[in-house]
Amino acid sequence: MSAVTAPAAGRTSTPDRTGSGSGAFAGTGTLIRFGLRRDRVRIPVWILALSLGTLSTAGEFTTLYSTAKERATAVSSMDSPAALAMTGPRHYLDDYNIGAMMGHQLLGFMAVLVGLMSVLIVTRHTRNEEETGRAELVRSTVVGHHAHLASALVVATVANLALAALLTLSVLSTGVEGIGTGEALLYGLAHAAVGLVFAGVAAVTVQITAHTRGASGMALAVIGVAYVLRASGDVGNDALSWLSPIGWAQRTYVFVDNRWWPLLLCVALAALTAAAGFVLSTRRDVGAGLRSARLGRRTASEALTRPIGFALRLHRATLLGFAAGLFVMGVMYGSILGEAADMMKDIEQVQEALAKIGGASVAESFASMVMVVVAVVAAVYVVMATLRPRAEESAGRAEPLLATGLSRDRWVGSHVAVALAGGTALLLVAGLGFGLSGAASVGDGGLVLRLVGAALAYAPALWVTVGVAVALFGWYPRAGAAAWIVPVYAFLVGYLGSILQFPDWMNNLSPFGHVPKLPAADMSWTPLLVLTAVAAGLIWLGLAGFRRRDLETK
């Protein structure tokens, strides 16, 4: 007969199944391994995309600015308030070699993307786990209170350090004269340092709100503010740039002065925000946020009782955020429209691309070339909006809705309608910002309507993008993420391809390649009508597939 020994008073004998210690950080090691496994595809895709973007841009700089005369021309074109606001501090122009061009023109833009990667990693492994209820189940085992946040920050740190290593190797592989290992390492670590700061910012925002989208939105707003502060400081008061972690990274003056100490500011701020996230997490319950939910109305509005009104409510915050961002992008592009001729006059590849587009003036040709960038950003929104039903289905929220009298066509159709109308509205807003700023820059008031029309001409291409996403969701929901290929490919062949002179057949594979290049080219309705018909066919096909397949249930 065996005896059972009771645990001592005041002590529990719960076994440590995680092998990761005890206390508030118990289970962190296991969650780190699990997080890296979950992101075994996402993180490498981010890292490879950012590294290949750096590598291709460095090669482009080497081709476009191979002589001292071409680099001197680049200096004169960049030495203006509008150009500095879009790139970086003027000090890089003092020794504008290929490396300095990367630090000046690429580092600030890449920092935004690295920040986005870090924010999405942290919110995915913290707030999204709580919102779906998985965190509560995991914490019922031997997992400490801080384990989820700690593991998310470690995963984000691993991703940023891996990116820094690959960026260093990418820069060294270009073989650009004057770039050594130390300079390349500083360039890579500058990106990682900014990524760590915004990972810390996300660690704070996930404590504030109970919703993943809200936490991501607040963190992305901080990234936007940091970029604006950097741009404002580079144009005017330099003190503003010192309020931005993006400004700190650029003020390493990599490939010019190679200063390491600004990265210490990034590391200190990252540690401070991460610590704040841990402290704030102790002041709320699992699944809740520090900010109390706002009391709603006693009864729902008439719009919320209809599918289209409810879908618009779900997409409202994202749509408004993209609208603000695209308006600012349009204003920034328009502000340099009057200087386009001087900026591009001695760059042979760009001149050839502009000549191929045609147009009465260089400003119109340049506007036509960059308008595809505006359209691609709008396409990012329509893919997100169109794939929202997939997220609702995966989370189990679609099943109870469709168990009522709501049909599948009306449910999916409401999201598709918001994507179609919202994407078109984004083009209108971006074209208006582009037109107003461009008209002021060029001194031609008639340019406002022409640029608004040029932006709206891309609406049928956006609708085709919606159609592709609907078709994938309807028939092969697990392959829905493949819809992202459309905007990515459109950017590569539509913008970079015009400079790097890709063959025409590559551009014709993109729906954006069939849009008339307004305002430089003449209007042609036939391709727009064909694109509209293709979009309608794809949407019908997707709805038919969704009616026939089984719903993913929980």
XYZ file of C-alpha atoms in Angstrom:
554
model
C 0.000 0.000 0.000
C 1.547 3.261 -1.100
C 1.381 6.455 0.859
C 0.438 9.815 -0.606
C 2.372 12.768 0.716
C 0.379 15.997 0.886
C 2.101 19.236 -0.160
C 3.287 21.517 2.581
C 0.861 24.174 3.734
C 0.875 27.333 1.625
C 2.644 25.611 -1.275
C 1.355 24.056 -4.484
C 2.926 21.142 -6.276
C 1.988 22.027 -9.857
C 4.571 20.443 -12.145
C 6.548 22.633 -14.544
C 5.451 21.168 -17.866
C 7.132 23.882 -19.881
C 10.663 23.421 -18.702
C 11.047 27.209 -18.756
C 11.293 28.103 -15.129
C 8.609 29.572 -12.875
C 7.104 32.892 -11.949
C 5.793 35.642 -14.220
C 7.980 34.494 -17.122
C 7.307 30.755 -16.828
C 6.831 29.122 -20.209
C 8.506 31.920 -22.140
C 10.983 29.592 -23.825
C 8.239 27.287 -25.057
C 6.196 30.214 -26.381
C 9.259 31.596 -28.179
C 9.755 28.294 -29.983
C 6.048 28.129 -30.758
C 6.018 31.719 -32.028
C 8.988 31.116 -34.310
C 7.303 27.994 -35.641
C 4.045 29.861 -36.331
C 5.936 32.598 -38.167
C 8.317 30.275 -40.002
C 6.888 31.557 -43.287
C 5.881 35.134 -42.451
C 9.189 36.280 -40.983
C 11.397 34.875 -43.786
C 9.087 36.453 -46.384
C 9.389 39.846 -44.663
C 13.158 39.558 -44.348
C 13.718 38.387 -47.912
C 11.411 41.030 -49.363
C 13.103 43.869 -47.486
C 16.586 42.578 -48.285
C 15.837 42.049 -51.971
C 14.325 45.531 -52.092
C 17.560 46.962 -50.712
C 19.655 44.887 -53.069
C 17.674 45.875 -56.166
C 17.651 49.548 -55.188
C 21.411 49.538 -54.620
C 21.854 48.012 -58.064
C 19.545 50.639 -59.523
C 21.556 53.437 -57.890
C 24.762 51.953 -59.281
C 23.258 51.947 -62.765
C 21.575 55.356 -62.644
C 24.404 57.242 -60.931
C 27.547 55.587 -62.239
C 29.420 58.854 -62.918
C 30.305 61.851 -60.768
C 28.244 64.084 -63.056
C 25.109 61.986 -62.534
C 25.627 62.007 -58.767
C 26.066 65.793 -58.831
C 22.777 66.037 -60.700
C 21.154 63.889 -58.029
C 22.450 66.262 -55.340
C 20.934 69.283 -57.078
C 17.606 67.512 -57.522
C 17.489 66.358 -53.889
C 18.473 69.713 -52.393
C 14.930 71.065 -52.060
C 12.459 71.080 -49.130
C 10.030 68.708 -50.851
C 12.741 66.211 -51.798
C 14.362 66.308 -48.341
C 10.974 65.713 -46.708
C 10.581 62.538 -48.758
C 14.139 61.290 -48.219
C 16.304 62.432 -45.313
C 18.651 65.032 -43.810
C 20.707 67.235 -46.100
C 24.062 66.216 -44.575
C 24.078 63.093 -46.764
C 24.360 65.344 -49.827
C 27.828 66.555 -48.767
C 29.371 63.291 -49.994
C 26.710 61.722 -52.200
C 28.241 58.372 -53.049
C 26.164 55.247 -53.671
C 26.195 54.337 -49.975
C 25.105 57.829 -48.965
C 22.227 57.541 -51.443
C 21.066 54.371 -49.686
C 21.209 56.039 -46.282
C 19.503 59.163 -47.581
C 16.803 57.847 -49.890
C 16.183 54.318 -48.619
C 16.749 54.162 -44.865
C 13.764 56.304 -43.842
C 11.340 54.438 -46.094
C 12.660 51.032 -45.065
C 12.396 51.994 -41.395
C 8.639 52.388 -41.827
C 8.360 48.875 -43.296
C 10.561 47.382 -40.570
C 8.398 49.105 -37.972
C 5.302 47.632 -39.606
C 6.840 44.146 -39.481
C 7.638 44.514 -35.774
C 4.197 45.830 -34.886
C 2.440 42.973 -36.668
C 4.643 40.376 -34.968
C 3.967 41.709 -31.469
C 0.222 42.217 -31.924
C -0.153 38.792 -33.544
C 1.435 36.984 -30.606
C -0.168 39.024 -27.812
C -3.415 40.871 -28.381
C -4.634 38.557 -31.137
C -4.076 35.558 -28.860
C -6.196 37.208 -26.176
C -8.901 38.325 -28.583
C -9.346 34.790 -29.947
C -9.366 33.265 -26.454
C -6.231 31.177 -26.964
C -4.192 33.127 -24.418
C -6.598 32.248 -21.626
C -6.323 28.553 -22.455
C -2.532 28.704 -22.577
C -2.363 30.580 -19.279
C -4.414 27.867 -17.601
C -1.239 25.781 -17.826
C 2.095 26.642 -16.221
C 2.605 29.872 -18.138
C 3.479 33.108 -16.407
C 1.660 36.405 -16.726
C 4.446 38.025 -18.775
C 5.281 35.018 -20.934
C 3.185 36.004 -23.973
C 4.562 39.534 -24.174
C 8.130 38.444 -23.468
C 8.022 35.759 -26.151
C 6.504 38.166 -28.681
C 9.266 40.700 -28.066
C 11.929 38.017 -28.391
C 10.443 36.807 -31.680
C 10.389 40.404 -32.947
C 14.007 40.850 -31.825
C 15.080 37.676 -33.629
C 13.343 38.870 -36.796
C 15.005 42.284 -36.641
C 18.465 40.887 -35.968
C 18.068 38.382 -38.807
C 17.037 41.256 -41.060
C 20.083 43.262 -39.957
C 22.374 40.334 -40.787
C 20.855 39.784 -44.235
C 20.884 43.513 -45.023
C 24.565 43.629 -44.085
C 25.336 40.737 -46.423
C 23.173 42.273 -49.155
C 25.012 45.598 -49.009
C 28.401 43.882 -49.017
C 27.383 41.726 -51.976
C 26.785 44.808 -54.139
C 30.548 45.347 -54.312
C 30.152 49.129 -54.201
C 33.513 50.824 -53.741
C 34.078 52.314 -50.298
C 31.546 50.152 -48.439
C 33.229 48.030 -45.780
C 31.957 45.541 -43.247
C 31.578 48.150 -40.496
C 29.497 50.503 -42.619
C 27.304 47.672 -43.910
C 26.761 46.379 -40.356
C 25.774 49.871 -39.182
C 23.281 50.090 -42.044
C 21.716 46.756 -41.082
C 21.604 47.491 -37.348
C 20.019 50.909 -37.962
C 16.996 49.098 -39.388
C 16.918 46.621 -36.519
C 17.132 49.396 -33.917
C 14.097 51.170 -35.359
C 12.241 47.850 -35.521
C 12.913 47.238 -31.823
C 11.545 50.668 -30.927
C 8.248 50.021 -32.682
C 8.062 46.520 -31.204
C 8.204 48.256 -27.825
C 5.528 50.712 -28.937
C 3.298 47.776 -29.886
C 3.952 46.252 -26.457
C 2.289 49.344 -24.993
C -0.597 49.673 -27.455
C -1.676 46.046 -26.976
C -2.302 46.887 -23.320
C -4.521 49.871 -24.123
C -7.213 48.342 -26.295
C -8.927 44.972 -26.311
C -8.815 44.654 -30.094
C -5.949 43.625 -32.369
C -6.863 46.098 -35.090
C -7.028 48.929 -32.574
C -3.628 48.051 -31.106
C -2.068 47.790 -34.564
C -3.731 51.027 -35.652
C -2.372 52.985 -32.694
C 1.136 51.612 -33.220
C 0.996 52.415 -36.943
C -0.169 55.927 -36.076
C 2.972 56.309 -33.943
C 5.041 55.193 -36.945
C 3.266 57.828 -39.046
C 3.929 60.545 -36.470
C 7.595 59.509 -36.292
C 7.881 59.785 -40.066
C 6.199 63.204 -40.129
C 8.461 64.490 -37.343
C 11.469 63.246 -39.277
C 10.302 64.895 -42.490
C 9.475 68.181 -40.747
C 12.845 68.275 -39.007
C 14.776 67.542 -42.185
C 13.068 70.454 -43.921
C 12.952 72.970 -41.062
C 13.687 72.698 -37.359
C 16.232 69.919 -36.881
C 15.065 69.414 -33.283
C 11.884 67.740 -34.570
C 13.905 64.974 -36.207
C 15.531 64.226 -32.863
C 12.049 63.388 -31.527
C 11.737 60.514 -34.014
C 13.460 57.115 -33.867
C 13.500 57.169 -37.674
C 15.396 60.448 -37.436
C 17.849 58.838 -35.008
C 18.589 56.019 -37.455
C 19.146 58.465 -40.299
C 21.425 60.558 -38.140
C 23.903 57.751 -37.923
C 24.864 59.230 -41.322
C 25.779 55.734 -42.438
C 28.314 55.644 -45.302
C 29.131 59.315 -44.570
C 30.088 59.832 -40.904
C 29.181 56.328 -39.612
C 28.047 57.370 -36.145
C 26.966 54.502 -33.902
C 25.756 56.366 -30.841
C 22.260 57.342 -32.162
C 21.427 53.630 -32.125
C 21.841 53.703 -28.334
C 18.870 56.090 -28.206
C 16.794 53.532 -30.120
C 17.849 50.712 -27.795
C 17.068 52.806 -24.710
C 13.616 53.770 -26.005
C 12.897 50.164 -27.005
C 13.784 48.974 -23.494
C 11.700 51.736 -21.910
C 8.584 51.021 -23.966
C 8.937 47.262 -23.445
C 9.215 47.767 -19.686
C 6.150 50.028 -19.788
C 4.286 47.262 -21.614
C 5.096 44.755 -18.869
C 4.022 47.184 -16.127
C 0.764 48.095 -17.874
C -0.079 44.426 -18.455
C -0.375 43.946 -14.681
C -3.101 46.595 -14.507
C -5.664 44.810 -16.674
C -7.385 41.451 -17.000
C -6.681 38.907 -19.708
C -8.661 39.831 -22.808
C -9.398 43.342 -21.566
C -7.730 46.643 -22.294
C -6.781 49.581 -20.112
C -9.162 51.747 -22.085
C -12.711 50.940 -21.135
C -15.061 50.107 -23.949
C -17.247 53.060 -24.867
C -20.898 52.619 -24.026
C -22.939 52.167 -27.149
C -26.429 53.324 -27.938
C -29.391 51.476 -26.460
C -30.443 50.381 -29.904
C -28.432 49.852 -33.060
C -28.743 52.393 -35.821
C -30.751 51.452 -38.876
C -27.535 51.123 -40.897
C -26.072 48.507 -38.542
C -29.088 46.265 -39.049
C -28.184 45.938 -42.729
C -25.233 43.932 -44.078
C -23.686 46.844 -45.968
C -23.881 49.155 -42.949
C -22.355 46.560 -40.650
C -19.550 45.835 -43.126
C -18.819 49.544 -43.451
C -18.578 49.803 -39.672
C -16.029 46.977 -39.604
C -13.911 48.597 -42.332
C -14.333 52.213 -41.207
C -11.107 52.675 -39.243
C -8.901 51.020 -41.865
C -10.537 52.972 -44.667
C -10.074 56.298 -42.897
C -6.441 55.488 -42.115
C -5.668 54.654 -45.738
C -7.518 57.769 -46.898
C -5.401 60.007 -44.679
C -2.197 58.267 -45.732
C -2.970 58.431 -49.457
C -3.960 62.081 -49.258
C -0.609 62.886 -47.630
C 1.195 60.753 -50.222
C -0.580 62.620 -53.010
C 0.357 65.973 -51.488
C 4.004 64.924 -51.180
C 4.201 63.726 -54.778
C 2.435 66.845 -55.992
C 4.799 69.127 -54.096
C 7.760 68.029 -56.246
C 5.867 68.040 -59.537
C 7.121 71.503 -60.467
C 10.721 70.379 -59.919
C 10.374 67.091 -61.815
C 12.041 68.374 -64.987
C 15.159 69.555 -63.136
C 15.297 66.447 -60.953
C 15.201 64.016 -63.892
C 16.927 65.911 -66.689
C 20.286 64.083 -66.510
C 19.076 60.613 -65.471
C 19.051 58.678 -68.713
C 16.909 55.708 -67.639
C 14.208 57.915 -66.122
C 14.228 60.173 -69.165
C 13.694 57.140 -71.390
C 10.830 55.947 -69.186
C 9.196 59.386 -69.277
C 9.648 59.602 -73.036
C 7.983 56.209 -73.426
C 4.977 57.442 -71.454
C 4.831 60.641 -73.503
C 2.919 63.739 -72.490
C 2.870 67.456 -73.129
C 5.243 68.145 -70.237
C 7.698 66.336 -67.984
C 5.403 67.076 -65.019
C 2.515 65.211 -66.660
C 4.726 62.283 -67.650
C 6.199 62.084 -64.154
C 2.706 62.224 -62.623
C 1.617 59.360 -64.867
C 4.634 57.276 -63.828
C 4.143 57.704 -60.070
C 0.341 57.445 -60.190
C 0.703 53.663 -60.292
C 2.292 53.823 -56.818
C -0.833 55.541 -55.486
C -2.997 52.910 -57.160
C -0.938 50.058 -55.695
C -1.330 51.437 -52.159
C -5.094 51.613 -52.735
C -4.895 48.015 -53.965
C -3.365 47.015 -50.636
C -6.521 48.287 -48.930
C -8.909 46.477 -51.289
C -7.108 43.168 -50.737
C -7.357 43.654 -46.971
C -11.036 44.572 -47.201
C -11.939 41.739 -49.565
C -10.211 39.114 -47.426
C -11.955 40.318 -44.245
C -14.723 37.685 -44.665
C -11.999 35.039 -44.513
C -10.873 36.400 -41.141
C -14.497 36.455 -39.921
C -14.995 32.872 -41.071
C -11.747 31.646 -39.471
C -12.635 33.336 -36.174
C -16.038 31.637 -36.107
C -18.037 34.846 -36.371
C -19.488 34.105 -39.811
C -21.311 30.937 -38.761
C -23.816 32.543 -36.340
C -24.533 35.319 -38.833
C -25.245 32.915 -41.670
C -27.396 30.783 -39.367
C -29.959 33.595 -39.531
C -31.849 34.739 -42.604
C -28.713 36.429 -43.979
C -27.662 34.790 -47.237
C -24.085 34.034 -48.155
C -24.240 36.335 -51.173
C -25.457 39.299 -49.118
C -22.840 38.721 -46.427
C -19.836 38.448 -48.735
C -21.336 40.986 -51.131
C -21.462 43.631 -48.413
C -17.700 43.350 -47.841
C -17.044 43.309 -51.574
C -19.164 46.435 -52.035
C -17.208 48.264 -49.334
C -13.931 47.182 -50.967
C -15.080 48.370 -54.405
C -16.486 51.701 -53.229
C -13.759 52.254 -50.625
C -10.939 51.619 -53.088
C -12.485 54.045 -55.565
C -12.885 56.653 -52.829
C -9.209 56.241 -51.917
C -8.207 56.963 -55.509
C -10.371 60.075 -55.454
C -8.807 61.331 -52.212
C -5.249 60.600 -53.397
C -5.887 62.233 -56.768
C -7.323 65.294 -55.052
C -4.271 65.678 -52.803
C -1.964 65.085 -55.761
C -3.881 67.575 -57.892
C -4.121 70.370 -55.344
C -0.448 70.160 -54.392
C 0.695 69.608 -57.975
C -1.340 72.526 -59.300
C 0.237 74.806 -56.708
C 3.705 73.498 -57.572
C 3.316 73.821 -61.341
C 1.047 76.859 -61.346
C -1.650 75.176 -63.435
C -5.103 75.063 -61.825
C -6.449 72.735 -64.495
C -4.094 70.021 -63.277
C -6.413 69.278 -60.331
C -9.154 67.688 -62.424
C -6.663 65.974 -64.730
C -4.865 64.257 -61.842
C -8.140 63.310 -60.148
C -9.215 61.723 -63.428
C -5.835 59.988 -63.783
C -6.250 58.440 -60.337
C -9.857 57.335 -60.938
C -8.808 55.661 -64.194
C -7.200 52.958 -62.040
C -10.545 52.046 -60.441
C -11.284 49.155 -62.856
C -7.828 47.696 -62.127
C -8.660 47.863 -58.410
C -11.943 46.097 -59.092
C -10.073 43.288 -60.867
C -7.890 42.988 -57.753
C -11.066 42.639 -55.682
C -12.300 40.006 -58.119
C -9.120 37.939 -57.771
C -9.394 38.016 -53.968
C -13.107 37.082 -54.054
C -12.482 34.195 -56.458
C -9.714 32.808 -54.257
C -11.799 33.192 -51.102
C -14.838 31.617 -52.705
C -13.138 28.509 -54.081
C -9.817 28.120 -52.241
C -10.016 30.133 -48.997
C -6.649 28.914 -47.729
C -5.051 30.375 -50.856
C -6.637 33.795 -50.321
C -3.289 35.347 -49.360
C -2.169 34.779 -52.960
C -4.231 37.863 -53.864
C -1.334 39.948 -52.517
C 0.609 38.983 -55.623
C -1.510 41.405 -57.677
C -0.444 44.688 -56.002
C 3.149 43.515 -55.458
C 3.552 42.518 -59.103
C 1.850 45.732 -60.248
C 4.404 47.807 -58.361
C 7.376 45.843 -59.642
C 6.430 45.984 -63.322
C 4.436 49.215 -63.317
C 6.868 51.506 -61.515
C 10.274 49.843 -61.321
C 9.707 48.150 -64.663
C 9.306 51.479 -66.442
C 12.721 52.558 -65.137
C 14.479 49.217 -65.560
C 12.850 48.741 -68.982
C 11.083 45.422 -68.431
C 9.501 43.975 -71.595
C 5.941 45.074 -72.364
C 4.489 41.587 -71.996
C 5.354 41.607 -68.272
C 3.392 44.815 -67.765
C 0.453 43.376 -69.719
C 0.102 40.568 -67.178
C -0.968 43.136 -64.575
C -4.448 44.725 -64.668
C -2.749 48.031 -63.844
C -0.697 47.762 -67.030
C -3.813 48.249 -69.184
C -4.871 51.550 -67.613
C -4.307 54.647 -69.808
C -1.346 56.669 -68.490
C -3.287 59.830 -67.762
C -2.724 62.778 -67.814
C 0.159 62.192 -70.271
C -1.697 59.803 -72.604
C -5.087 60.113 -74.250
C -8.130 58.576 -72.617
C -9.121 55.125 -73.895
C -12.348 53.592 -72.617
C -12.027 50.128 -74.156
C -9.422 48.691 -71.708
C -11.325 50.143 -68.757
C -14.577 48.519 -69.893
C -12.783 45.195 -70.425
C -11.221 45.391 -66.951
C -14.653 46.141 -65.464
C -16.144 43.107 -67.217
C -13.294 40.891 -65.997
C -13.799 42.175 -62.432
C -17.542 41.440 -62.597
C -16.860 37.928 -63.893
C -14.325 37.178 -61.151
C -16.645 38.461 -58.424
C -19.529 36.349 -59.772
C -17.216 33.329 -59.907
C -16.094 33.873 -56.318
C -19.645 34.220 -55.008
C -20.635 31.047 -56.860
C -17.758 29.176 -55.246
C -18.627 30.416 -51.770
C -22.222 29.219 -52.201
C -20.999 25.725 -53.041
C -18.251 25.101 -50.492
C -18.526 24.187 -46.827
C -18.150 26.879 -44.206
C -15.227 26.599 -41.823
C -16.790 26.007 -38.409
C -15.448 26.190 -34.861
